[in-house]
Amino acid sequence: MTNHEIKIAFQEYASVKELETTHRDLCAEAVKAMENSHSPYSKFRVGAALLLKSGKIIHGSNQENVAYPSGLCAERVALFYWGANHPADPIISMAVTAHTDEFELQKPITSCGSCLQVLAEYEKKQKQPVKVILFASKGPVWVTNGIEAFLPFLFFEDRLS
Ligand code: THU
């Protein structure tokens, strides 16, 4: 038997104000993206913003539905829009934030497994990692360089051959 340990690297900043300008601007875009959240059931609003190599910004927000499983997370709304419309323009970074009137978020939300799996596929497709910036109105900002930090045991296509 061998024990293995995997270290996960990410940066923590005290607030969005500490980030470099491009990241700070992308966080502001994620807040804007959140305005179009359709979340009458969870009352939990999520916004995601992608910065593409060309400088283009893509917004996504969670879109819920009365038939609950039909809804989609903010990250996948943004990522699938990218896949459908801008696949040749690499994603440099993705900022994600959330808000609810029910309580004050004290730390960032971390993307669900399905969103991470979708991000992983697109990272492989574009052959470059995506910086992920997670933040809320309070608490720290977490920045990771690519999907590896979230899914070290990622399933991807080399396992199929
Ligand atoms: N949600 C997201 O949009 N992104 C996440 O990373 C986690 C959860 C959405 C799904 C649902 O509309 C609401 O937040 C509550 O789970």
CSV table of N, CA and C and ligand atoms in Angstrom, one decimal:
chain,number,residue,atom,x,y,z
A,1,MET,N,0.9,-1.2,0.0
A,1,MET,CA,0.0,0.0,0.0
A,1,MET,C,0.9,1.2,0.0
A,2,THR,N,0.5,2.2,-0.8
A,2,THR,CA,1.2,3.5,-0.8
A,2,THR,C,0.3,4.6,-0.5
A,3,ASN,N,0.7,5.5,0.3
A,3,ASN,CA,-0.1,6.7,0.5
A,3,ASN,C,0.3,7.8,-0.4
A,4,HIS,N,-0.6,8.5,-1.0
A,4,HIS,CA,-0.4,9.6,-1.8
A,4,HIS,C,-1.0,10.8,-1.2
A,5,GLU,N,-0.4,12.0,-1.4
A,5,GLU,CA,-1.0,13.2,-1.0
A,5,GLU,C,-1.1,14.2,-2.1
A,6,ILE,N,-2.2,14.8,-2.4
A,6,ILE,CA,-2.3,15.8,-3.5
A,6,ILE,C,-2.4,17.1,-2.9
A,7,LYS,N,-1.6,18.0,-3.3
A,7,LYS,CA,-1.7,19.4,-2.8
A,7,LYS,C,-2.4,20.2,-3.8
A,8,ILE,N,-3.3,21.0,-3.3
A,8,ILE,CA,-4.1,21.9,-4.2
A,8,ILE,C,-3.7,23.3,-4.0
A,9,ALA,N,-3.3,23.9,-5.1
A,9,ALA,CA,-2.8,25.3,-5.1
A,9,ALA,C,-3.9,26.3,-5.4
A,10,PHE,N,-4.1,27.3,-4.6
A,10,PHE,CA,-4.9,28.4,-5.0
A,10,PHE,C,-4.5,29.6,-4.2
A,11,GLN,N,-4.8,30.8,-4.7
A,11,GLN,CA,-4.4,32.0,-4.0
A,11,GLN,C,-5.7,32.6,-3.3
A,12,GLU,N,-5.4,33.2,-2.1
A,12,GLU,CA,-6.5,33.8,-1.4
A,12,GLU,C,-6.2,35.3,-1.2
A,13,TYR,N,-7.1,36.1,-1.6
A,13,TYR,CA,-7.0,37.6,-1.4
A,13,TYR,C,-8.0,38.0,-0.4
A,14,ALA,N,-7.7,39.1,0.3
A,14,ALA,CA,-8.7,39.5,1.4
A,14,ALA,C,-9.9,40.1,0.8
A,15,SER,N,-9.8,40.7,-0.4
A,15,SER,CA,-11.0,41.3,-1.1
A,15,SER,C,-10.7,41.5,-2.5
A,16,VAL,N,-11.8,41.8,-3.3
A,16,VAL,CA,-11.6,42.0,-4.7
A,16,VAL,C,-10.7,43.2,-5.0
A,17,LYS,N,-10.7,44.1,-4.1
A,17,LYS,CA,-9.8,45.3,-4.2
A,17,LYS,C,-8.3,45.0,-4.4
A,18,GLU,N,-8.0,43.8,-3.8
A,18,GLU,CA,-6.5,43.4,-3.9
A,18,GLU,C,-6.1,42.8,-5.2
A,19,LEU,N,-7.1,42.5,-6.1
A,19,LEU,CA,-6.8,41.7,-7.3
A,19,LEU,C,-6.2,42.6,-8.3
A,20,GLU,N,-5.5,42.0,-9.3
A,20,GLU,CA,-5.0,42.8,-10.4
A,20,GLU,C,-6.2,43.3,-11.2
A,21,THR,N,-6.0,44.4,-12.0
A,21,THR,CA,-7.1,45.1,-12.6
A,21,THR,C,-8.0,44.3,-13.5
A,22,THR,N,-7.4,43.4,-14.3
A,22,THR,CA,-8.3,42.6,-15.2
A,22,THR,C,-9.2,41.7,-14.4
A,23,HIS,N,-8.7,41.1,-13.3
A,23,HIS,CA,-9.5,40.2,-12.5
A,23,HIS,C,-10.6,41.0,-11.7
A,24,ARG,N,-10.2,42.2,-11.3
A,24,ARG,CA,-11.2,43.0,-10.6
A,24,ARG,C,-12.3,43.4,-11.5
A,25,ASP,N,-11.9,43.8,-12.7
A,25,ASP,CA,-12.9,44.2,-13.7
A,25,ASP,C,-13.9,43.0,-14.0
A,26,LEU,N,-13.3,41.8,-14.1
A,26,LEU,CA,-14.1,40.6,-14.4
A,26,LEU,C,-15.0,40.3,-13.3
A,27,CYS,N,-14.6,40.6,-12.1
A,27,CYS,CA,-15.5,40.4,-10.9
A,27,CYS,C,-16.7,41.3,-11.0
A,28,ALA,N,-16.5,42.6,-11.5
A,28,ALA,CA,-17.6,43.5,-11.7
A,28,ALA,C,-18.5,43.0,-12.7
A,29,GLU,N,-18.0,42.3,-13.8
A,29,GLU,CA,-18.8,41.8,-14.8
A,29,GLU,C,-19.7,40.6,-14.3
A,30,ALA,N,-19.1,39.8,-13.4
A,30,ALA,CA,-19.9,38.7,-12.8
A,30,ALA,C,-21.0,39.3,-11.9
A,31,VAL,N,-20.8,40.4,-11.3
A,31,VAL,CA,-21.9,41.0,-10.5
A,31,VAL,C,-23.0,41.5,-11.4
A,32,LYS,N,-22.6,42.1,-12.6
A,32,LYS,CA,-23.5,42.5,-13.6
A,32,LYS,C,-24.3,41.3,-14.1
A,33,ALA,N,-23.6,40.2,-14.4
A,33,ALA,CA,-24.2,39.0,-15.0
A,33,ALA,C,-25.3,38.5,-14.0
A,34,MET,N,-25.1,38.7,-12.7
A,34,MET,CA,-26.0,38.2,-11.7
A,34,MET,C,-27.4,38.8,-11.8
A,35,GLU,N,-27.4,40.1,-12.4
A,35,GLU,CA,-28.7,40.8,-12.5
A,35,GLU,C,-29.7,40.0,-13.3
A,36,ASN,N,-29.3,39.2,-14.3
A,36,ASN,CA,-30.2,38.4,-15.1
A,36,ASN,C,-30.5,37.0,-14.5
A,37,SER,N,-30.0,36.8,-13.3
A,37,SER,CA,-30.4,35.5,-12.7
A,37,SER,C,-31.9,35.3,-12.7
A,38,HIS,N,-32.3,34.1,-13.0
A,38,HIS,CA,-33.7,33.7,-12.9
A,38,HIS,C,-33.8,32.6,-11.8
A,39,SER,N,-34.0,33.1,-10.6
A,39,SER,CA,-33.9,32.1,-9.5
A,39,SER,C,-35.1,32.3,-8.5
A,40,PRO,N,-36.3,32.2,-9.0
A,40,PRO,CA,-37.4,32.4,-8.1
A,40,PRO,C,-37.6,31.3,-7.1
A,41,TYR,N,-37.0,30.1,-7.3
A,41,TYR,CA,-37.2,28.9,-6.5
A,41,TYR,C,-36.2,28.9,-5.4
A,42,SER,N,-34.9,29.0,-5.7
A,42,SER,CA,-33.9,29.0,-4.7
A,42,SER,C,-33.6,30.4,-4.1
A,43,LYS,N,-34.0,31.4,-4.8
A,43,LYS,CA,-33.7,32.8,-4.4
A,43,LYS,C,-32.2,33.0,-4.1
A,44,PHE,N,-31.4,32.2,-4.9
A,44,PHE,CA,-30.0,32.2,-4.8
A,44,PHE,C,-29.5,32.6,-6.1
A,45,ARG,N,-28.9,33.9,-6.2
A,45,ARG,CA,-28.5,34.4,-7.5
A,45,ARG,C,-27.1,34.2,-7.7
A,46,VAL,N,-26.7,33.7,-8.9
A,46,VAL,CA,-25.3,33.4,-9.2
A,46,VAL,C,-25.0,34.1,-10.6
A,47,GLY,N,-23.8,34.7,-10.6
A,47,GLY,CA,-23.4,35.3,-11.9
A,47,GLY,C,-22.0,34.8,-12.2
A,48,ALA,N,-21.8,34.6,-13.5
A,48,ALA,CA,-20.4,34.2,-14.0
A,48,ALA,C,-20.1,35.0,-15.2
A,49,ALA,N,-18.8,35.4,-15.2
A,49,ALA,CA,-18.3,36.2,-16.4
A,49,ALA,C,-17.0,35.6,-16.9
A,50,LEU,N,-17.0,35.4,-18.2
A,50,LEU,CA,-15.8,34.8,-18.9
A,50,LEU,C,-15.0,36.0,-19.6
A,51,LEU,N,-13.7,36.0,-19.4
A,51,LEU,CA,-12.9,36.9,-20.2
A,51,LEU,C,-12.2,36.1,-21.3
A,52,LEU,N,-12.4,36.4,-22.6
A,52,LEU,CA,-11.8,35.7,-23.7
A,52,LEU,C,-10.6,36.4,-24.1
A,53,LYS,N,-9.7,35.7,-24.9
A,53,LYS,CA,-8.4,36.2,-25.3
A,53,LYS,C,-8.6,37.5,-26.1
A,54,SER,N,-9.7,37.6,-26.9
A,54,SER,CA,-9.9,38.8,-27.7
A,54,SER,C,-10.3,40.0,-26.8
A,55,GLY,N,-10.6,39.8,-25.6
A,55,GLY,CA,-11.1,40.8,-24.7
A,55,GLY,C,-12.6,40.8,-24.5
A,56,LYS,N,-13.3,39.9,-25.3
A,56,LYS,CA,-14.7,39.8,-25.2
A,56,LYS,C,-15.1,39.2,-23.8
A,57,ILE,N,-16.2,39.7,-23.3
A,57,ILE,CA,-16.8,39.2,-22.0
A,57,ILE,C,-18.0,38.5,-22.3
A,58,ILE,N,-18.2,37.3,-21.7
A,58,ILE,CA,-19.5,36.6,-21.8
A,58,ILE,C,-20.1,36.5,-20.4
A,59,HIS,N,-21.4,36.8,-20.3
A,59,HIS,CA,-22.1,36.7,-19.0
A,59,HIS,C,-22.9,35.4,-19.0
A,60,GLY,N,-23.0,34.8,-17.8
A,60,GLY,CA,-24.0,33.8,-17.5
A,60,GLY,C,-24.6,33.9,-16.2
A,61,SER,N,-25.8,33.5,-16.0
A,61,SER,CA,-26.4,33.6,-14.7
A,61,SER,C,-27.3,32.3,-14.5
A,62,ASN,N,-27.6,31.9,-13.3
A,62,ASN,CA,-28.4,30.7,-13.1
A,62,ASN,C,-29.8,30.9,-13.6
A,63,GLN,N,-30.3,30.0,-14.3
A,63,GLN,CA,-31.6,30.0,-14.9
A,63,GLN,C,-32.4,28.8,-14.4
A,64,GLU,N,-33.4,29.1,-13.5
A,64,GLU,CA,-34.1,28.1,-12.9
A,64,GLU,C,-35.5,27.9,-13.7
A,65,ASN,N,-36.1,26.8,-13.4
A,65,ASN,CA,-37.4,26.5,-14.1
A,65,ASN,C,-38.3,25.7,-13.1
A,66,VAL,N,-39.6,25.9,-13.3
A,66,VAL,CA,-40.6,25.3,-12.4
A,66,VAL,C,-40.4,23.7,-12.4
A,67,ALA,N,-39.9,23.2,-13.6
A,67,ALA,CA,-39.5,21.8,-13.6
A,67,ALA,C,-38.1,21.8,-13.2
A,68,TYR,N,-37.8,21.7,-11.9
A,68,TYR,CA,-36.5,22.0,-11.4
A,68,TYR,C,-35.3,21.5,-12.1
A,69,PRO,N,-35.2,20.2,-12.6
A,69,PRO,CA,-34.0,19.8,-13.2
A,69,PRO,C,-33.7,20.5,-14.5
A,70,SER,N,-34.7,21.2,-15.1
A,70,SER,CA,-34.4,21.9,-16.3
A,70,SER,C,-33.5,23.1,-16.2
A,71,GLY,N,-33.4,23.6,-14.9
A,71,GLY,CA,-32.6,24.8,-14.7
A,71,GLY,C,-31.1,24.5,-14.9
A,72,LEU,N,-30.3,25.6,-15.0
A,72,LEU,CA,-28.9,25.4,-15.2
A,72,LEU,C,-28.1,26.5,-14.4
A,73,CYS,N,-26.9,26.1,-14.0
A,73,CYS,CA,-26.0,27.0,-13.2
A,73,CYS,C,-25.5,28.1,-14.1
A,74,ALA,N,-25.1,29.2,-13.4
A,74,ALA,CA,-24.5,30.3,-14.1
A,74,ALA,C,-23.3,30.0,-14.9
A,75,GLU,N,-22.4,29.2,-14.3
A,75,GLU,CA,-21.2,28.8,-15.0
A,75,GLU,C,-21.4,28.1,-16.3
A,76,ARG,N,-22.4,27.1,-16.3
A,76,ARG,CA,-22.6,26.4,-17.5
A,76,ARG,C,-23.4,27.2,-18.5
A,77,VAL,N,-24.2,28.1,-18.1
A,77,VAL,CA,-24.9,29.0,-19.1
A,77,VAL,C,-23.8,29.8,-19.8
A,78,ALA,N,-22.8,30.3,-19.1
A,78,ALA,CA,-21.7,31.1,-19.7
A,78,ALA,C,-20.8,30.2,-20.6
A,79,LEU,N,-20.5,29.0,-20.0
A,79,LEU,CA,-19.5,28.1,-20.7
A,79,LEU,C,-20.1,27.5,-22.0
A,80,PHE,N,-21.4,27.1,-21.9
A,80,PHE,CA,-22.1,26.6,-23.1
A,80,PHE,C,-22.3,27.7,-24.2
A,81,TYR,N,-22.5,28.9,-23.7
A,81,TYR,CA,-22.6,30.0,-24.7
A,81,TYR,C,-21.3,30.2,-25.4
A,82,TRP,N,-20.2,30.1,-24.6
A,82,TRP,CA,-18.9,30.2,-25.3
A,82,TRP,C,-18.7,29.1,-26.3
A,83,GLY,N,-19.0,27.8,-25.9
A,83,GLY,CA,-18.8,26.7,-26.7
A,83,GLY,C,-19.6,26.8,-28.0
A,84,ALA,N,-20.8,27.4,-27.9
A,84,ALA,CA,-21.7,27.5,-29.1
A,84,ALA,C,-21.3,28.7,-30.0
A,85,ASN,N,-20.7,29.7,-29.4
A,85,ASN,CA,-20.5,30.9,-30.2
A,85,ASN,C,-19.1,31.4,-30.4
A,86,HIS,N,-18.2,31.1,-29.4
A,86,HIS,CA,-16.8,31.6,-29.5
A,86,HIS,C,-15.7,30.6,-29.3
A,87,PRO,N,-15.9,29.3,-29.8
A,87,PRO,CA,-15.0,28.3,-29.4
A,87,PRO,C,-13.5,28.5,-29.8
A,88,ALA,N,-13.3,29.4,-30.8
A,88,ALA,CA,-11.9,29.7,-31.2
A,88,ALA,C,-11.2,30.8,-30.5
A,89,ASP,N,-12.0,31.4,-29.6
A,89,ASP,CA,-11.4,32.5,-28.8
A,89,ASP,C,-11.2,32.1,-27.3
A,90,PRO,N,-10.0,31.7,-27.0
A,90,PRO,CA,-9.8,31.0,-25.7
A,90,PRO,C,-10.3,31.7,-24.5
A,91,ILE,N,-10.8,31.0,-23.5
A,91,ILE,CA,-11.2,31.6,-22.2
A,91,ILE,C,-10.0,31.8,-21.4
A,92,ILE,N,-9.7,33.0,-20.9
A,92,ILE,CA,-8.6,33.3,-20.1
A,92,ILE,C,-9.0,33.1,-18.6
A,93,SER,N,-10.1,33.6,-18.3
A,93,SER,CA,-10.5,33.5,-16.9
A,93,SER,C,-12.0,33.6,-16.7
A,94,MET,N,-12.5,33.1,-15.6
A,94,MET,CA,-13.9,33.0,-15.2
A,94,MET,C,-14.1,33.5,-13.8
A,95,ALA,N,-14.9,34.5,-13.6
A,95,ALA,CA,-15.2,35.0,-12.3
A,95,ALA,C,-16.7,34.6,-11.9
A,96,VAL,N,-16.8,34.1,-10.7
A,96,VAL,CA,-18.2,33.6,-10.2
A,96,VAL,C,-18.5,34.2,-8.9
A,97,THR,N,-19.7,34.7,-8.8
A,97,THR,CA,-20.2,35.3,-7.5
A,97,THR,C,-21.6,34.9,-7.3
A,98,ALA,N,-22.1,35.1,-6.1
A,98,ALA,CA,-23.5,34.8,-5.7
A,98,ALA,C,-24.0,35.7,-4.7
A,99,HIS,N,-25.4,35.8,-4.6
A,99,HIS,CA,-26.0,36.7,-3.6
A,99,HIS,C,-27.4,36.1,-3.3
A,100,THR,N,-27.8,36.2,-2.1
A,100,THR,CA,-29.1,35.9,-1.7
A,100,THR,C,-29.6,36.9,-0.6
A,101,ASP,N,-30.9,37.3,-0.7
A,101,ASP,CA,-31.4,38.2,0.3
A,101,ASP,C,-31.6,37.5,1.6
A,102,GLU,N,-31.6,36.2,1.6
A,102,GLU,CA,-32.0,35.4,2.8
A,102,GLU,C,-30.9,35.4,3.9
A,103,PHE,N,-29.6,35.6,3.5
A,103,PHE,CA,-28.5,35.6,4.5
A,103,PHE,C,-27.3,36.2,3.8
A,104,GLU,N,-26.3,36.6,4.5
A,104,GLU,CA,-25.1,37.2,3.9
A,104,GLU,C,-24.0,36.1,3.7
A,105,LEU,N,-23.7,35.9,2.5
A,105,LEU,CA,-22.6,34.9,2.2
A,105,LEU,C,-21.3,35.4,2.8
A,106,GLN,N,-20.6,34.5,3.5
A,106,GLN,CA,-19.4,34.9,4.2
A,106,GLN,C,-18.1,34.5,3.4
A,107,LYS,N,-18.4,33.6,2.4
A,107,LYS,CA,-17.2,33.2,1.6
A,107,LYS,C,-17.7,32.8,0.2
A,108,PRO,N,-16.8,32.6,-0.7
A,108,PRO,CA,-17.2,32.4,-2.1
A,108,PRO,C,-18.0,31.1,-2.2
A,109,ILE,N,-18.8,31.0,-3.3
A,109,ILE,CA,-19.4,29.7,-3.6
A,109,ILE,C,-18.4,29.0,-4.5
A,110,THR,N,-18.3,27.7,-4.4
A,110,THR,CA,-17.5,26.9,-5.3
A,110,THR,C,-18.4,26.2,-6.3
A,111,SER,N,-18.0,26.2,-7.6
A,111,SER,CA,-18.8,25.6,-8.6
A,111,SER,C,-19.1,24.2,-8.4
A,112,CYS,N,-20.3,23.7,-8.8
A,112,CYS,CA,-20.7,22.3,-8.7
A,112,CYS,C,-19.9,21.4,-9.6
A,113,GLY,N,-20.0,20.2,-9.3
A,113,GLY,CA,-19.2,19.2,-10.1
A,113,GLY,C,-19.5,19.2,-11.5
A,114,SER,N,-20.8,19.4,-11.9
A,114,SER,CA,-21.1,19.4,-13.3
A,114,SER,C,-20.5,20.5,-14.0
A,115,CYS,N,-20.5,21.7,-13.4
A,115,CYS,CA,-19.9,22.9,-14.0
A,115,CYS,C,-18.4,22.7,-14.2
A,116,LEU,N,-17.8,22.1,-13.1
A,116,LEU,CA,-16.3,21.8,-13.2
A,116,LEU,C,-16.0,20.9,-14.3
A,117,GLN,N,-16.8,19.9,-14.5
A,117,GLN,CA,-16.6,18.9,-15.6
A,117,GLN,C,-16.7,19.5,-16.9
A,118,VAL,N,-17.6,20.5,-17.1
A,118,VAL,CA,-17.8,21.2,-18.4
A,118,VAL,C,-16.6,22.1,-18.6
A,119,LEU,N,-16.2,22.8,-17.5
A,119,LEU,CA,-15.0,23.7,-17.6
A,119,LEU,C,-13.8,22.8,-18.0
A,120,ALA,N,-13.6,21.7,-17.4
A,120,ALA,CA,-12.5,20.8,-17.7
A,120,ALA,C,-12.4,20.4,-19.2
A,121,GLU,N,-13.6,20.1,-19.7
A,121,GLU,CA,-13.6,19.7,-21.2
A,121,GLU,C,-13.2,20.8,-22.1
A,122,TYR,N,-13.6,22.1,-21.7
A,122,TYR,CA,-13.2,23.2,-22.6
A,122,TYR,C,-11.8,23.6,-22.4
A,123,GLU,N,-11.3,23.4,-21.2
A,123,GLU,CA,-9.8,23.6,-20.9
A,123,GLU,C,-9.0,22.7,-21.8
A,124,LYS,N,-9.4,21.4,-21.9
A,124,LYS,CA,-8.7,20.5,-22.7
A,124,LYS,C,-8.8,20.9,-24.2
A,125,LYS,N,-10.0,21.3,-24.6
A,125,LYS,CA,-10.3,21.7,-26.0
A,125,LYS,C,-9.4,22.9,-26.4
A,126,GLN,N,-9.3,23.9,-25.5
A,126,GLN,CA,-8.6,25.1,-25.9
A,126,GLN,C,-7.1,25.0,-25.5
A,127,LYS,N,-6.7,23.9,-24.9
A,127,LYS,CA,-5.3,23.6,-24.5
A,127,LYS,C,-4.7,24.7,-23.7
A,128,GLN,N,-5.5,25.3,-22.9
A,128,GLN,CA,-4.9,26.3,-21.9
A,128,GLN,C,-5.8,26.4,-20.7
A,129,PRO,N,-5.2,26.5,-19.5
A,129,PRO,CA,-6.0,26.6,-18.3
A,129,PRO,C,-6.8,27.9,-18.2
A,130,VAL,N,-7.9,27.8,-17.4
A,130,VAL,CA,-8.8,28.9,-17.2
A,130,VAL,C,-8.6,29.3,-15.7
A,131,LYS,N,-8.2,30.6,-15.5
A,131,LYS,CA,-8.1,31.1,-14.1
A,131,LYS,C,-9.5,31.2,-13.6
A,132,VAL,N,-9.8,30.7,-12.4
A,132,VAL,CA,-11.2,30.8,-11.8
A,132,VAL,C,-11.1,31.7,-10.6
A,133,ILE,N,-11.9,32.7,-10.6
A,133,ILE,CA,-11.9,33.7,-9.5
A,133,ILE,C,-13.3,33.6,-8.8
A,134,LEU,N,-13.3,33.2,-7.5
A,134,LEU,CA,-14.5,33.0,-6.8
A,134,LEU,C,-14.6,34.0,-5.7
A,135,PHE,N,-15.8,34.7,-5.6
A,135,PHE,CA,-15.9,35.7,-4.6
A,135,PHE,C,-17.3,36.0,-4.2
A,136,ALA,N,-17.5,36.5,-3.0
A,136,ALA,CA,-18.9,37.0,-2.6
A,136,ALA,C,-18.7,38.4,-2.1
A,137,SER,N,-19.8,39.0,-1.7
A,137,SER,CA,-19.7,40.4,-1.3
A,137,SER,C,-18.9,40.6,0.0
A,138,LYS,N,-18.8,39.5,0.8
A,138,LYS,CA,-18.0,39.5,2.0
A,138,LYS,C,-17.0,38.4,1.9
A,139,GLY,N,-16.0,38.4,2.7
A,139,GLY,CA,-15.0,37.2,2.8
A,139,GLY,C,-14.0,37.3,1.7
A,140,PRO,N,-13.2,36.2,1.7
A,140,PRO,CA,-12.0,36.2,0.8
A,140,PRO,C,-12.3,36.0,-0.6
A,141,VAL,N,-11.3,36.2,-1.5
A,141,VAL,CA,-11.4,35.8,-2.9
A,141,VAL,C,-10.5,34.7,-3.1
A,142,TRP,N,-11.0,33.7,-3.8
A,142,TRP,CA,-10.1,32.5,-4.1
A,142,TRP,C,-9.8,32.5,-5.6
A,143,VAL,N,-8.6,32.3,-6.0
A,143,VAL,CA,-8.2,32.3,-7.4
A,143,VAL,C,-7.4,31.0,-7.6
A,144,THR,N,-7.9,30.2,-8.6
A,144,THR,CA,-7.1,29.0,-9.0
A,144,THR,C,-6.7,29.1,-10.4
A,145,ASN,N,-5.6,28.4,-10.7
A,145,ASN,CA,-5.2,28.4,-12.1
A,145,ASN,C,-5.5,27.1,-12.8
A,146,GLY,N,-6.8,27.0,-13.3
A,146,GLY,CA,-7.2,25.8,-14.0
A,146,GLY,C,-7.9,24.8,-13.2
A,147,ILE,N,-8.4,23.8,-13.8
A,147,ILE,CA,-9.4,22.8,-13.3
A,147,ILE,C,-8.6,21.8,-12.3
A,148,GLU,N,-7.3,21.7,-12.5
A,148,GLU,CA,-6.5,20.7,-11.8
A,148,GLU,C,-6.7,20.9,-10.3
A,149,ALA,N,-6.9,22.2,-9.8
A,149,ALA,CA,-7.0,22.4,-8.4
A,149,ALA,C,-8.4,21.8,-7.9
A,150,PHE,N,-9.4,21.8,-8.7
A,150,PHE,CA,-10.7,21.3,-8.3
A,150,PHE,C,-10.8,19.8,-8.5
A,151,LEU,N,-10.3,19.3,-9.6
A,151,LEU,CA,-10.6,17.9,-10.0
A,151,LEU,C,-9.3,17.2,-10.3
A,152,PRO,N,-8.4,16.9,-9.4
A,152,PRO,CA,-7.2,16.3,-9.7
A,152,PRO,C,-7.3,14.9,-10.3
A,153,PHE,N,-8.5,14.3,-10.1
A,153,PHE,CA,-8.7,12.9,-10.7
A,153,PHE,C,-9.7,13.0,-11.8
A,154,LEU,N,-9.7,14.1,-12.5
A,154,LEU,CA,-10.6,14.4,-13.6
A,154,LEU,C,-10.7,13.2,-14.6
A,155,PHE,N,-11.9,12.9,-15.0
A,155,PHE,CA,-12.2,11.9,-16.1
A,155,PHE,C,-12.2,12.7,-17.4
A,156,PHE,N,-11.3,12.3,-18.3
A,156,PHE,CA,-11.3,12.9,-19.6
A,156,PHE,C,-11.0,11.9,-20.7
A,157,GLU,N,-10.9,12.4,-21.9
A,157,GLU,CA,-11.0,11.4,-23.0
A,157,GLU,C,-9.9,10.4,-23.1
A,158,ASP,N,-8.7,10.7,-22.5
A,158,ASP,CA,-7.6,9.7,-22.7
A,158,ASP,C,-8.0,8.4,-21.9
A,159,ARG,N,-9.0,8.5,-21.0
A,159,ARG,CA,-9.4,7.3,-20.3
A,159,ARG,C,-10.3,6.4,-21.2
A,160,LEU,N,-10.7,6.9,-22.3
A,160,LEU,CA,-11.6,6.1,-23.2
A,160,LEU,C,-10.8,5.3,-24.2
A,161,SER,N,-9.4,5.5,-24.2
A,161,SER,CA,-8.6,4.8,-25.2
A,161,SER,C,-7.6,3.9,-24.6
B,1,THU,N1,-25.8,27.5,-8.8
B,1,THU,C1,-25.0,28.1,-9.7
B,1,THU,O1,-25.5,28.8,-10.6
B,1,THU,N2,-23.7,27.9,-9.7
B,1,THU,C2,-23.1,27.2,-8.7
B,1,THU,O2,-21.8,27.1,-8.7
B,1,THU,C3,-23.8,26.6,-7.6
B,1,THU,C4,-25.3,26.7,-7.7
B,1,THU,C5,-27.2,27.7,-8.8
B,1,THU,C6,-28.1,26.6,-9.2
B,1,THU,C7,-29.4,27.0,-8.5
B,1,THU,O3,-30.1,27.8,-9.5
B,1,THU,C8,-29.0,27.8,-7.3
B,1,THU,O4,-27.7,28.2,-7.6
B,1,THU,C9,-29.1,27.1,-6.0
B,1,THU,O5,-28.4,25.9,-6.0
